[in-house]
Structure formats: structure tokens, C-alpha cells
mmCIF file with all atom_site columns, C-alpha atoms in Angstrom:
data_model
loop_
_atom_site.group_PDB
_atom_site.id
_atom_site.type_symbol
_atom_site.label_atom_id
_atom_site.label_alt_id
_atom_site.label_comp_id
_atom_site.label_asym_id
_atom_site.label_entity_id
_atom_site.label_seq_id
_atom_site.pdbx_PDB_ins_code
_atom_site.Cartn_x
_atom_site.Cartn_y
_atom_site.Cartn_z
_atom_site.occupancy
_atom_site.B_iso_or_equiv
_atom_site.pdbx_formal_charge
_atom_site.auth_seq_id
_atom_site.auth_comp_id
_atom_site.auth_asym_id
_atom_site.auth_atom_id
_atom_site.pdbx_PDB_model_num
ATOM 1  C CA . MET G 1 1  ? 10.740 44.317 -37.953 1.00 0.00 ? 1  MET G CA 1
ATOM 2  C CA . ASP G 1 2  ? 11.758 44.340 -34.304 1.00 0.00 ? 2  ASP G CA 1
ATOM 3  C CA . THR G 1 3  ? 12.345 48.016 -33.499 1.00 0.00 ? 3  THR G CA 1
ATOM 4  C CA . ASN G 1 4  ? 14.408 47.310 -30.369 1.00 0.00 ? 4  ASN G CA 1
ATOM 5  C CA . ARG G 1 5  ? 16.660 44.958 -32.322 1.00 0.00 ? 5  ARG G CA 1
ATOM 6  C CA . LYS G 1 6  ? 17.154 47.559 -35.052 1.00 0.00 ? 6  LYS G CA 1
ATOM 7  C CA . LEU G 1 7  ? 18.036 50.208 -32.466 1.00 0.00 ? 7  LEU G CA 1
ATOM 8  C CA . ARG G 1 8  ? 20.545 47.871 -30.787 1.00 0.00 ? 8  ARG G CA 1
ATOM 9  C CA . GLU G 1 9  ? 22.121 47.182 -34.187 1.00 0.00 ? 9  GLU G CA 1
ATOM 10 C CA . GLN G 1 10 ? 22.407 50.920 -34.792 1.00 0.00 ? 10 GLN G CA 1
ATOM 11 C CA . ILE G 1 11 ? 23.930 51.486 -31.350 1.00 0.00 ? 11 ILE G CA 1
ATOM 12 C CA . SER G 1 12 ? 26.420 48.697 -32.034 1.00 0.00 ? 12 SER G CA 1
ATOM 13 C CA . ALA G 1 13 ? 27.307 50.234 -35.394 1.00 0.00 ? 13 ALA G CA 1
ATOM 14 C CA . LEU G 1 14 ? 27.712 53.641 -33.735 1.00 0.00 ? 14 LEU G CA 1
ATOM 15 C CA . LYS G 1 15 ? 30.056 52.149 -31.145 1.00 0.00 ? 15 LYS G CA 1
ATOM 16 C CA . ASP G 1 16 ? 32.070 50.496 -33.942 1.00 0.00 ? 16 ASP G CA 1
ATOM 17 C CA . GLY G 1 17 ? 32.182 53.692 -36.016 1.00 0.00 ? 17 GLY G CA 1
ATOM 18 C CA . ALA G 1 18 ? 30.186 52.022 -38.789 1.00 0.00 ? 18 ALA G CA 1
ATOM 19 C CA . LEU G 1 19 ? 26.823 53.782 -38.470 1.00 0.00 ? 19 LEU G CA 1
ATOM 20 C CA . LEU G 1 20 ? 25.431 55.423 -41.563 1.00 0.00 ? 20 LEU G CA 1
ATOM 21 C CA . ASP G 1 21 ? 24.947 59.173 -41.240 1.00 0.00 ? 21 ASP G CA 1
ATOM 22 C CA . ALA G 1 22 ? 21.246 58.755 -42.025 1.00 0.00 ? 22 ALA G CA 1
ATOM 23 C CA . ASP G 1 23 ? 20.815 56.620 -38.882 1.00 0.00 ? 23 ASP G CA 1
ATOM 24 C CA . LEU G 1 24 ? 22.829 58.802 -36.508 1.00 0.00 ? 24 LEU G CA 1
ATOM 25 C CA . GLU G 1 25 ? 19.941 60.889 -35.161 1.00 0.00 ? 25 GLU G CA 1
ATOM 26 C CA . LEU G 1 26 ? 17.852 57.811 -34.367 1.00 0.00 ? 26 LEU G CA 1
ATOM 27 C CA . ALA G 1 27 ? 20.765 56.034 -32.649 1.00 0.00 ? 27 ALA G CA 1
ATOM 28 C CA . LEU G 1 28 ? 21.580 59.082 -30.545 1.00 0.00 ? 28 LEU G CA 1
ATOM 29 C CA . ALA G 1 29 ? 17.937 59.369 -29.534 1.00 0.00 ? 29 ALA G CA 1
ATOM 30 C CA . ALA G 1 30 ? 17.932 55.697 -28.534 1.00 0.00 ? 30 ALA G CA 1
ATOM 31 C CA . LEU G 1 31 ? 20.910 56.361 -26.256 1.00 0.00 ? 31 LEU G CA 1
ATOM 32 C CA . GLN G 1 32 ? 18.746 58.751 -24.230 1.00 0.00 ? 32 GLN G CA 1
ATOM 33 C CA . GLY G 1 33 ? 16.641 55.837 -22.981 1.00 0.00 ? 33 GLY G CA 1
ATOM 34 C CA . SER G 1 34 ? 17.686 53.296 -20.380 1.00 0.00 ? 34 SER G CA 1
ATOM 35 C CA . ASP G 1 35 ? 17.580 50.408 -22.893 1.00 0.00 ? 35 ASP G CA 1
ATOM 36 C CA . GLY G 1 36 ? 19.813 52.272 -25.317 1.00 0.00 ? 36 GLY G CA 1
ATOM 37 C CA . ARG G 1 37 ? 22.286 53.257 -22.623 1.00 0.00 ? 37 ARG G CA 1
ATOM 38 C CA . GLN G 1 38 ? 22.339 49.693 -21.307 1.00 0.00 ? 38 GLN G CA 1
ATOM 39 C CA . ALA G 1 39 ? 23.076 48.380 -24.825 1.00 0.00 ? 39 ALA G CA 1
ATOM 40 C CA . TRP G 1 40 ? 25.862 50.980 -25.232 1.00 0.00 ? 40 TRP G CA 1
ATOM 41 C CA . ASP G 1 41 ? 27.454 49.956 -21.931 1.00 0.00 ? 41 ASP G CA 1
ATOM 42 C CA . LEU G 1 42 ? 27.120 46.253 -22.767 1.00 0.00 ? 42 LEU G CA 1
ATOM 43 C CA . TYR G 1 43 ? 28.759 46.657 -26.195 1.00 0.00 ? 43 TYR G CA 1
ATOM 44 C CA . HIS G 1 44 ? 31.662 48.512 -24.571 1.00 0.00 ? 44 HIS G CA 1
ATOM 45 C CA . LEU G 1 45 ? 32.002 45.795 -21.932 1.00 0.00 ? 45 LEU G CA 1
ATOM 46 C CA . ILE G 1 46 ? 32.050 43.105 -24.632 1.00 0.00 ? 46 ILE G CA 1
ATOM 47 C CA . GLY G 1 47 ? 34.702 44.987 -26.607 1.00 0.00 ? 47 GLY G CA 1
ATOM 48 C CA . ASP G 1 48 ? 36.822 45.595 -23.514 1.00 0.00 ? 48 ASP G CA 1
ATOM 49 C CA . THR G 1 49 ? 36.592 41.927 -22.558 1.00 0.00 ? 49 THR G CA 1
ATOM 50 C CA . LEU G 1 50 ? 37.552 40.735 -26.038 1.00 0.00 ? 50 LEU G CA 1
ATOM 51 C CA . ARG G 1 51 ? 40.584 43.034 -26.084 1.00 0.00 ? 51 ARG G CA 1
ATOM 52 C CA . ASP G 1 52 ? 41.712 42.154 -22.533 1.00 0.00 ? 52 ASP G CA 1
ATOM 53 C CA . THR G 1 53 ? 45.050 40.388 -22.881 1.00 0.00 ? 53 THR G CA 1
ATOM 54 C CA . ALA G 1 54 ? 45.421 40.114 -19.108 1.00 0.00 ? 54 ALA G CA 1
ATOM 55 C CA . ALA G 1 55 ? 42.433 37.791 -18.821 1.00 0.00 ? 55 ALA G CA 1
ATOM 56 C CA . PRO G 1 56 ? 43.319 34.436 -17.313 1.00 0.00 ? 56 PRO G CA 1
ATOM 57 C CA . ALA G 1 57 ? 43.783 31.612 -19.787 1.00 0.00 ? 57 ALA G CA 1
ATOM 58 C CA . LEU G 1 58 ? 41.363 28.724 -19.711 1.00 0.00 ? 58 LEU G CA 1
ATOM 59 C CA . SER G 1 59 ? 42.758 25.569 -18.191 1.00 0.00 ? 59 SER G CA 1
ATOM 60 C CA . PRO G 1 60 ? 43.707 22.676 -20.491 1.00 0.00 ? 60 PRO G CA 1
ATOM 61 C CA . ALA G 1 61 ? 41.084 20.540 -18.701 1.00 0.00 ? 61 ALA G CA 1
ATOM 62 C CA . PHE G 1 62 ? 38.387 23.103 -19.489 1.00 0.00 ? 62 PHE G CA 1
ATOM 63 C CA . ASN G 1 63 ? 39.481 23.250 -23.120 1.00 0.00 ? 63 ASN G CA 1
ATOM 64 C CA . ALA G 1 64 ? 39.349 19.441 -23.359 1.00 0.00 ? 64 ALA G CA 1
ATOM 65 C CA . ARG G 1 65 ? 35.854 19.267 -21.805 1.00 0.00 ? 65 ARG G CA 1
ATOM 66 C CA . LEU G 1 66 ? 34.600 22.014 -24.103 1.00 0.00 ? 66 LEU G CA 1
ATOM 67 C CA . ALA G 1 67 ? 36.054 20.311 -27.186 1.00 0.00 ? 67 ALA G CA 1
ATOM 68 C CA . GLU G 1 68 ? 34.463 17.015 -26.160 1.00 0.00 ? 68 GLU G CA 1
ATOM 69 C CA . ARG G 1 69 ? 31.037 18.590 -25.687 1.00 0.00 ? 69 ARG G CA 1
ATOM 70 C CA . LEU G 1 70 ? 31.265 20.492 -28.966 1.00 0.00 ? 70 LEU G CA 1
ATOM 71 C CA . ALA G 1 71 ? 32.244 17.315 -30.809 1.00 0.00 ? 71 ALA G CA 1
ATOM 72 C CA . GLY G 1 72 ? 29.033 15.713 -29.555 1.00 0.00 ? 72 GLY G CA 1
ATOM 73 C CA . GLU G 1 73 ? 26.856 18.551 -30.850 1.00 0.00 ? 73 GLU G CA 1
ATOM 74 C CA . PRO G 1 74 ? 25.215 18.162 -34.260 1.00 0.00 ? 74 PRO G CA 1
ATOM 75 C CA . PRO G 1 75 ? 26.202 20.771 -36.836 1.00 0.00 ? 75 PRO G CA 1
ATOM 76 C CA . PRO G 1 76 ? 23.751 23.709 -36.992 1.00 0.00 ? 76 PRO G CA 1
ATOM 77 C CA . LEU G 1 77 ? 22.324 22.694 -40.376 1.00 0.00 ? 77 LEU G CA 1
ATOM 78 C CA . ARG G 1 78 ? 21.633 19.181 -39.150 1.00 0.00 ? 78 ARG G CA 1
ATOM 79 C CA . ARG G 1 79 ? 19.921 20.546 -36.069 1.00 0.00 ? 79 ARG G CA 1
ATOM 80 C CA . ALA G 1 80 ? 17.652 22.648 -38.297 1.00 0.00 ? 80 ALA G CA 1
ATOM 81 C CA . ALA G 1 81 ? 16.879 19.636 -40.494 1.00 0.00 ? 81 ALA G CA 1
ATOM 82 C CA . VAL G 1 82 ? 15.961 17.518 -37.463 1.00 0.00 ? 82 VAL G CA 1
ATOM 83 C CA . ALA G 1 83 ? 13.662 20.263 -36.199 1.00 0.00 ? 83 ALA G CA 1
ATOM 84 C CA . ALA G 1 84 ? 12.040 20.567 -39.632 1.00 0.00 ? 84 ALA G CA 1
ATOM 85 C CA . GLU G 1 85 ? 11.454 16.820 -39.792 1.00 0.00 ? 85 GLU G CA 1
ATOM 86 C CA . SER G 1 86 ? 9.888  16.754 -36.357 1.00 0.00 ? 86 SER G CA 1
ATOM 87 C CA . THR G 1 87 ? 7.373  19.440 -37.333 1.00 0.00 ? 87 THR G CA 1
ATOM 88 C CA . GLY G 1 88 ? 6.620  18.019 -40.768 1.00 0.00 ? 88 GLY G CA 1
ATOM 89 C CA . LEU G 1 89 ? 8.083  21.121 -42.350 1.00 0.00 ? 89 LEU G CA 1
ATOM 90 C CA . ALA G 1 90 ? 10.529 19.052 -44.388 1.00 0.00 ? 90 ALA G CA 1
ATOM 91 C CA . ALA G 1 91 ? 7.661  17.249 -46.142 1.00 0.00 ? 91 ALA G CA 1
ATOM 92 C CA . VAL G 1 92 ? 5.945  20.537 -46.932 1.00 0.00 ? 92 VAL G CA 1
ATOM 93 C CA . LEU G 1 93 ? 9.167  22.059 -48.278 1.00 0.00 ? 93 LEU G CA 1
ATOM 94 C CA . ALA G 1 94 ? 9.945  18.955 -50.353 1.00 0.00 ? 94 ALA G CA 1
ATOM 95 C CA . LYS G 1 95 ? 6.439  18.968 -51.831 1.00 0.00 ? 95 LYS G CA 1
ATOM 96 C CA . THR G 1 96 ? 6.682  22.688 -52.594 1.00 0.00 ? 96 THR G CA 1
ATOM 97 C CA . ALA G 1 97 ? 10.117 22.314 -54.186 1.00 0.00 ? 97 ALA G CA 1
ATOM 98 C CA . SER G 1 98 ? 8.966  19.503 -56.459 1.00 0.00 ? 98 SER G CA 1
ATOM 99 C CA . SER G 1 99 ? 5.960  21.488 -57.731 1.00 0.00 ? 99 SER G CA 1
#
């Protein structure tokens, strides 16, 4: 398991008030390092930005361009299937499933 990822998840949970008591000591220790403090600050910035009602609205033209580009994107599951086919993974999985 990625230790840095786990620590960031714990810091995020601490910020959200959802950290288990058993993980509190480890999360607080992680906050003593520069990576932990940076994650803490970033999670607060993200939360502040999401709650900011004074943020300027996106223009209708931007919304239209974004919607057009998203409509042209394949759904995530299809993208995974295409990647699996290109690596031959689909054939291996199909053979394994039929066994």
C-alpha cells in the first residue's frame, strides 16, 4: 500500500472530522512534516473554494464548449475496455472467465 496516499487520506478524514480515533496519532504525526502540512493546506483550500459562493460564474460559452468536449469523450468503462483490448488483456480475462 502507498504510505503517502494512506497518510493523505487520513489527513483528509481528519480535516472532515471523519478520522477514526485509532488513526489520530498517525495523522497528527504526518502533519508535522512538510508533505502532511501541504496536504492539510490543500484540503482546506479545496474546501474553501467549493464553498465560495462569490466565485465568478462560468460563461455560457465556456459551459457549451465543456459540454461539447465531454459529449465526445467515451464513457470511463468503454475507455477501460479499449485499453484492455489494446493490451490483449481482454482475451486473457475472457479465457480465464470461461475456464
